[in-house]
Short mmCIF file of C-alpha atoms in Angstrom, two decimals:
data_model
loop_
_atom_site.label_atom_id
_atom_site.label_comp_id
_atom_site.label_asym_id
_atom_site.label_seq_id
_atom_site.Cartn_x
_atom_site.Cartn_y
_atom_site.Cartn_z
CA UNK A 281 0.00 0.00 0.00
CA UNK A 282 3.03 2.27 -0.14
CA UNK A 283 2.21 5.51 -1.90
CA UNK A 284 -1.56 5.04 -1.79
CA UNK A 285 -3.77 8.04 -0.97
CA UNK A 286 -6.86 6.08 0.06
CA UNK A 287 -7.56 8.43 2.98
CA UNK A 288 -7.77 11.49 0.73
CA UNK A 289 -10.67 13.68 1.87
CA UNK A 290 -10.96 11.88 5.22
CA UNK A 291 -10.37 13.35 8.66
CA UNK A 292 -9.09 11.31 11.60
CA UNK A 293 -8.61 11.76 15.33
CA UNK A 294 -5.95 9.65 17.08
CA UNK A 295 -5.84 9.54 20.88
CA UNK A 296 -2.41 8.95 22.33
CA UNK A 297 -1.15 10.02 18.93
CA UNK A 298 2.04 11.76 20.02
CA UNK A 299 4.14 8.68 20.79
CA UNK A 300 4.54 4.97 20.12
CA UNK A 301 1.83 3.22 18.15
CA UNK A 302 -0.33 6.36 18.07
CA UNK A 303 2.42 8.43 16.47
CA UNK A 304 3.02 5.67 13.91
CA UNK A 305 -0.71 5.62 13.08
CA UNK A 306 -0.80 9.40 12.77
CA UNK A 307 2.23 9.45 10.47
CA UNK A 308 0.79 6.72 8.24
CA UNK A 309 -2.66 8.30 7.95
CA UNK A 310 -1.07 11.63 7.04
CA UNK A 311 1.03 9.92 4.38
CA UNK A 312 -2.07 8.29 2.95
CA UNK A 313 -3.92 11.56 2.53
CA UNK A 314 -5.89 12.05 5.73
CA UNK A 315 -6.02 15.20 7.78
CA UNK A 316 -5.25 14.10 11.32
CA UNK A 317 -5.80 15.54 14.77
CA UNK A 318 -3.85 14.14 17.72
CA UNK A 319 -5.28 14.10 21.24
CA UNK A 320 -2.64 13.49 23.88
CA UNK A 321 -1.79 14.70 27.36
CA UNK A 322 1.72 15.53 26.08
CA UNK A 323 1.68 16.75 22.48
CA UNK A 324 5.38 17.56 22.17
CA UNK A 325 6.00 14.42 20.08
CA UNK A 326 3.04 14.85 17.75
CA UNK A 327 4.06 14.14 14.13
CA UNK A 328 4.54 17.13 11.85
CA UNK A 329 1.43 17.95 9.88
CA UNK A 330 -1.02 16.82 12.57
CA UNK A 331 -3.28 19.21 14.49
CA UNK A 332 -2.39 18.54 18.14
CA UNK A 333 -4.80 19.03 21.03
CA UNK A 334 -3.73 18.55 24.63
CA UNK A 335 -6.14 16.56 26.80
CA UNK A 336 -6.14 13.73 29.33
CA UNK A 337 -8.54 10.88 28.51
CA UNK A 338 -9.47 10.59 32.21
CA UNK A 339 -11.07 14.07 32.08
CA UNK A 340 -14.45 13.87 30.36
CA UNK A 341 -14.86 17.62 29.91
CA UNK A 342 -11.36 17.93 28.46
CA UNK A 343 -11.99 15.06 26.04
CA UNK A 344 -15.26 16.61 24.87
CA UNK A 345 -13.60 20.00 24.32
CA UNK A 346 -10.65 18.42 22.49
CA UNK A 347 -12.82 16.26 20.22
CA UNK A 348 -15.05 19.21 19.35
CA UNK A 349 -12.05 21.43 18.70
CA UNK A 350 -10.51 18.79 16.43
CA UNK A 351 -13.75 18.36 14.50
CA UNK A 352 -14.03 22.11 13.97
CA UNK A 353 -10.40 22.37 12.84
CA UNK A 354 -10.72 19.46 10.42
CA UNK A 355 -14.24 20.33 9.27
CA UNK A 356 -15.62 16.84 9.98
CA UNK A 357 -14.58 13.55 11.52
CA UNK A 358 -14.60 10.21 9.69
CA UNK A 359 -12.30 8.08 11.80
CA UNK A 360 -11.52 7.78 15.49
CA UNK A 361 -8.47 5.74 16.42
CA UNK A 362 -8.72 5.26 20.17
CA UNK A 363 -5.20 4.35 21.13
CA UNK A 364 -4.36 6.08 24.43
CA UNK A 365 -3.52 3.59 27.14
CA UNK A 366 -1.01 2.50 29.76
CA UNK A 367 0.52 -0.78 30.87
CA UNK A 368 0.56 -2.60 34.18
CA UNK A 369 2.72 -5.41 35.53
CA UNK A 370 1.88 -7.93 38.23
CA UNK A 371 -0.46 -10.63 39.46
CA UNK A 372 -3.77 -9.82 41.14
CA UNK A 373 -1.92 -9.44 44.44
CA UNK A 374 0.57 -6.88 43.14
CA UNK A 375 -1.66 -3.92 42.21
CA UNK A 376 -3.85 -2.20 44.79
CA UNK A 377 -7.38 -0.91 44.19
CA UNK A 378 -6.14 2.55 43.30
CA UNK A 379 -3.93 1.18 40.52
CA UNK A 380 -6.77 -1.00 39.20
CA UNK A 381 -9.02 2.05 39.11
CA UNK A 382 -6.35 4.17 37.39
CA UNK A 383 -5.57 1.66 34.63
CA UNK A 384 -9.22 0.83 33.93
CA UNK A 385 -10.03 4.56 33.88
CA UNK A 386 -7.43 5.21 31.19
CA UNK A 387 -7.57 2.01 29.15
CA UNK A 388 -11.34 1.44 29.13
CA UNK A 389 -13.20 4.57 30.19
CA UNK A 390 -10.76 6.67 28.16
CA UNK A 391 -12.03 4.91 25.04
CA UNK A 392 -15.62 5.31 26.19
CA UNK A 393 -15.15 9.06 26.62
CA UNK A 394 -13.48 9.45 23.24
CA UNK A 395 -16.25 7.52 21.48
CA UNK A 396 -19.02 9.26 23.39
CA UNK A 397 -17.91 12.67 22.20
CA UNK A 398 -16.82 11.62 18.71
CA UNK A 399 -20.06 9.82 17.85
CA UNK A 400 -22.14 12.93 17.02
CA UNK A 401 -19.45 13.98 14.52
CA UNK A 402 -19.08 10.45 13.15
CA UNK A 403 -22.85 10.11 12.65
CA UNK A 404 -22.92 13.29 10.57
CA UNK A 405 -20.00 12.06 8.48
CA UNK A 406 -21.64 8.64 7.98
CA UNK A 407 -24.75 10.30 6.60
CA UNK A 408 -22.66 12.23 4.11
CA UNK A 409 -20.12 9.54 3.22
CA UNK A 410 -21.46 5.99 3.75
CA UNK A 411 -18.83 3.32 4.31
CA UNK A 412 -16.06 5.75 5.24
CA UNK A 413 -16.68 6.09 8.98
CA UNK A 414 -15.06 3.97 11.67
CA UNK A 415 -13.75 3.61 15.19
CA UNK A 416 -10.64 1.51 15.77
CA UNK A 417 -9.44 0.59 19.25
CA UNK A 418 -5.92 -0.42 20.18
CA UNK A 419 -6.50 -3.59 22.17
CA UNK A 420 -3.87 -6.29 22.86
CA UNK A 421 -3.08 -9.97 22.51
CA UNK A 422 -3.43 -9.89 26.31
CA UNK A 423 -7.20 -9.86 25.74
CA UNK A 424 -7.13 -13.36 24.26
CA UNK A 425 -3.99 -15.04 25.64
CA UNK A 426 -3.07 -15.65 29.26
CA UNK A 427 0.18 -13.78 29.89
CA UNK A 428 2.08 -14.05 33.18
CA UNK A 429 2.14 -11.00 35.46
CA UNK A 430 -0.30 -9.02 33.34
CA UNK A 431 -3.54 -9.53 35.34
CA UNK A 432 -4.62 -5.88 35.48
CA UNK A 433 -3.49 -5.04 31.95
CA UNK A 434 -5.16 -8.16 30.54
CA UNK A 435 -8.42 -7.36 32.34
CA UNK A 436 -8.44 -3.87 30.88
CA UNK A 437 -7.79 -5.11 27.35
CA UNK A 438 -10.36 -7.89 27.71
CA UNK A 439 -12.85 -5.13 28.46
CA UNK A 440 -11.71 -3.24 25.33
CA UNK A 441 -12.33 -6.33 23.20
CA UNK A 442 -15.85 -6.75 24.59
CA UNK A 443 -16.48 -3.02 24.23
CA UNK A 444 -15.44 -3.21 20.58
CA UNK A 445 -17.93 -6.00 19.83
CA UNK A 446 -20.77 -4.28 21.68
CA UNK A 447 -20.14 -0.96 19.97
CA UNK A 448 -19.96 -2.65 16.57
CA UNK A 449 -23.45 -4.04 17.17
CA UNK A 450 -24.77 -0.73 18.48
CA UNK A 451 -23.55 1.42 15.59
CA UNK A 452 -23.50 -0.79 12.50
CA UNK A 453 -26.89 0.50 11.30
CA UNK A 454 -25.64 4.06 11.71
CA UNK A 455 -22.91 3.33 9.18
CA UNK A 456 -20.13 3.34 11.76
CA UNK A 457 -17.77 0.37 11.80
CA UNK A 458 -16.01 -0.56 15.06
CA UNK A 459 -12.96 -2.83 15.19
CA UNK A 460 -9.82 -3.35 17.22
CA UNK A 461 -6.22 -4.31 16.59
CA UNK A 462 -4.52 -6.73 18.98
CA UNK A 463 -0.76 -6.16 19.00
CA UNK A 464 1.63 -8.64 20.50
CA UNK A 465 4.58 -7.25 22.44
CA UNK A 466 5.42 -4.12 20.47
CA UNK A 467 8.66 -2.16 20.51
CA UNK A 468 7.24 0.99 22.08
CA UNK A 469 8.40 3.50 24.71
CA UNK A 470 6.40 1.65 27.40
CA UNK A 471 8.19 -1.62 26.66
CA UNK A 472 11.47 0.30 26.70
CA UNK A 473 10.70 1.61 30.19
CA UNK A 474 9.70 -1.89 31.30
CA UNK A 475 12.97 -3.32 30.02
CA UNK A 476 14.93 -0.57 31.76
CA UNK A 477 13.51 -1.78 35.10
CA UNK A 478 14.63 -5.40 34.54
CA UNK A 479 17.74 -6.79 36.22
CA UNK A 480 19.00 -7.88 32.80
CA UNK A 481 17.29 -5.75 30.08
CA UNK A 482 18.91 -7.68 27.21
CA UNK A 483 17.75 -11.04 28.58
CA UNK A 484 14.25 -9.69 29.22
CA UNK A 485 14.02 -8.33 25.67
CA UNK A 486 15.13 -11.70 24.31
CA UNK A 487 12.48 -13.47 26.42
CA UNK A 488 9.73 -11.14 25.17
CA UNK A 489 10.82 -11.64 21.57
CA UNK A 490 11.04 -15.43 21.96
CA UNK A 491 7.43 -15.83 23.12
CA UNK A 492 6.23 -14.59 19.72
CA UNK A 493 6.60 -17.30 17.05
CA UNK A 494 8.29 -14.89 14.63
CA UNK A 495 11.00 -14.46 17.27
CA UNK A 496 10.95 -10.68 17.48
CA UNK A 497 8.94 -7.78 18.84
CA UNK A 498 6.21 -6.25 16.72
CA UNK A 499 7.03 -2.79 15.34
CA UNK A 500 4.79 0.22 15.84
CA UNK A 501 4.67 0.66 12.05
CA UNK A 502 3.29 -2.87 11.64
CA UNK A 503 0.49 -2.14 14.09
CA UNK A 504 -0.19 1.16 12.34
CA UNK A 505 -0.60 -0.64 9.01
CA UNK A 506 -3.26 -2.88 10.57
CA UNK A 507 -5.06 0.12 12.07
CA UNK A 508 -5.02 1.89 8.70
CA UNK A 509 -6.55 -1.17 7.04
CA UNK A 510 -9.37 -1.41 9.59
CA UNK A 511 -10.02 2.34 9.45
CA UNK A 512 -9.77 2.63 5.68
CA UNK A 513 -12.14 2.18 2.75
CA UNK A 514 -10.73 -1.26 1.87
CA UNK A 515 -12.32 -2.56 5.08
CA UNK A 516 -15.80 -1.22 4.31
CA UNK A 517 -17.34 -4.63 5.13
CA UNK A 518 -15.26 -5.24 8.26
CA UNK A 519 -16.83 -4.54 11.65
CA UNK A 520 -16.73 -6.29 15.00
CA UNK A 521 -13.31 -7.72 14.16
CA UNK A 522 -10.16 -8.08 16.28
CA UNK A 523 -7.08 -8.16 14.06
CA UNK A 524 -4.04 -9.74 15.73
CA UNK A 525 -0.61 -8.31 14.88
CA UNK A 526 1.35 -10.56 17.18
CA UNK A 527 3.91 -12.57 15.23
CA UNK A 528 1.63 -15.61 15.43
CA UNK A 529 1.33 -15.57 19.21
CA UNK A 530 -2.46 -15.95 19.33
CA UNK A 531 -2.90 -18.91 17.02
CA UNK A 532 0.38 -20.78 16.56
CA UNK A 533 1.66 -23.58 18.80
CA UNK A 534 5.18 -24.42 17.67
CA UNK A 535 7.21 -27.40 18.73
CA UNK A 536 10.48 -26.56 20.51
CA UNK A 537 13.28 -25.58 18.13
CA UNK A 538 15.14 -28.61 16.85
CA UNK A 539 12.38 -31.08 17.71
#
């Protein structure tokens, strides 16, 4: 799809779009012809060419103001990529109630707030341009695979997967498609910070890479390509779908090397 301009005339809003997967999505949508607004609590890393709006997804009033401002700036809104989120490490005994509330507030309710305030704009766009309107959530392989020491994070992403399916059913007759992308372990700033905390960062990186059948971490650009497919016109008949970008982690069961 290199060089395609299939998002020409479309306007997108990407939450968490100033770093990691969100920045990769923003850059790709811009390259493919979209006008893009980024909503992030720190907009200093927003890709050049995007309209950046500062807001925290835990603040409903701030999200509403930011979404409305983006829609005014762009003129309309065809695509919401709800990507803002945080990680968490530990078993159920390792994170207290406050941390559970914080992660669920960002990872789940943050997507609810973004959708709630984007939907009026998306409905108008769907009436004017059928088949071009979508919401895409950044979920995770943690929603469908049991990963050690990821209880809180997995619970939050399991909720995102269920939210995606429910929203797809709610809005399909309005002409709004809702899907999610399920990355495996991606080479993002959060993973970098996680590795920095390990006793042996190189060994921990190797272990994370080895659990994916391809034997390496997923790149942010690879996840962005999947998001662009789900959000774009080529996926006009795709809704209620979770697209894994995980190096085969979800579905493959390999024998040990050499066996």
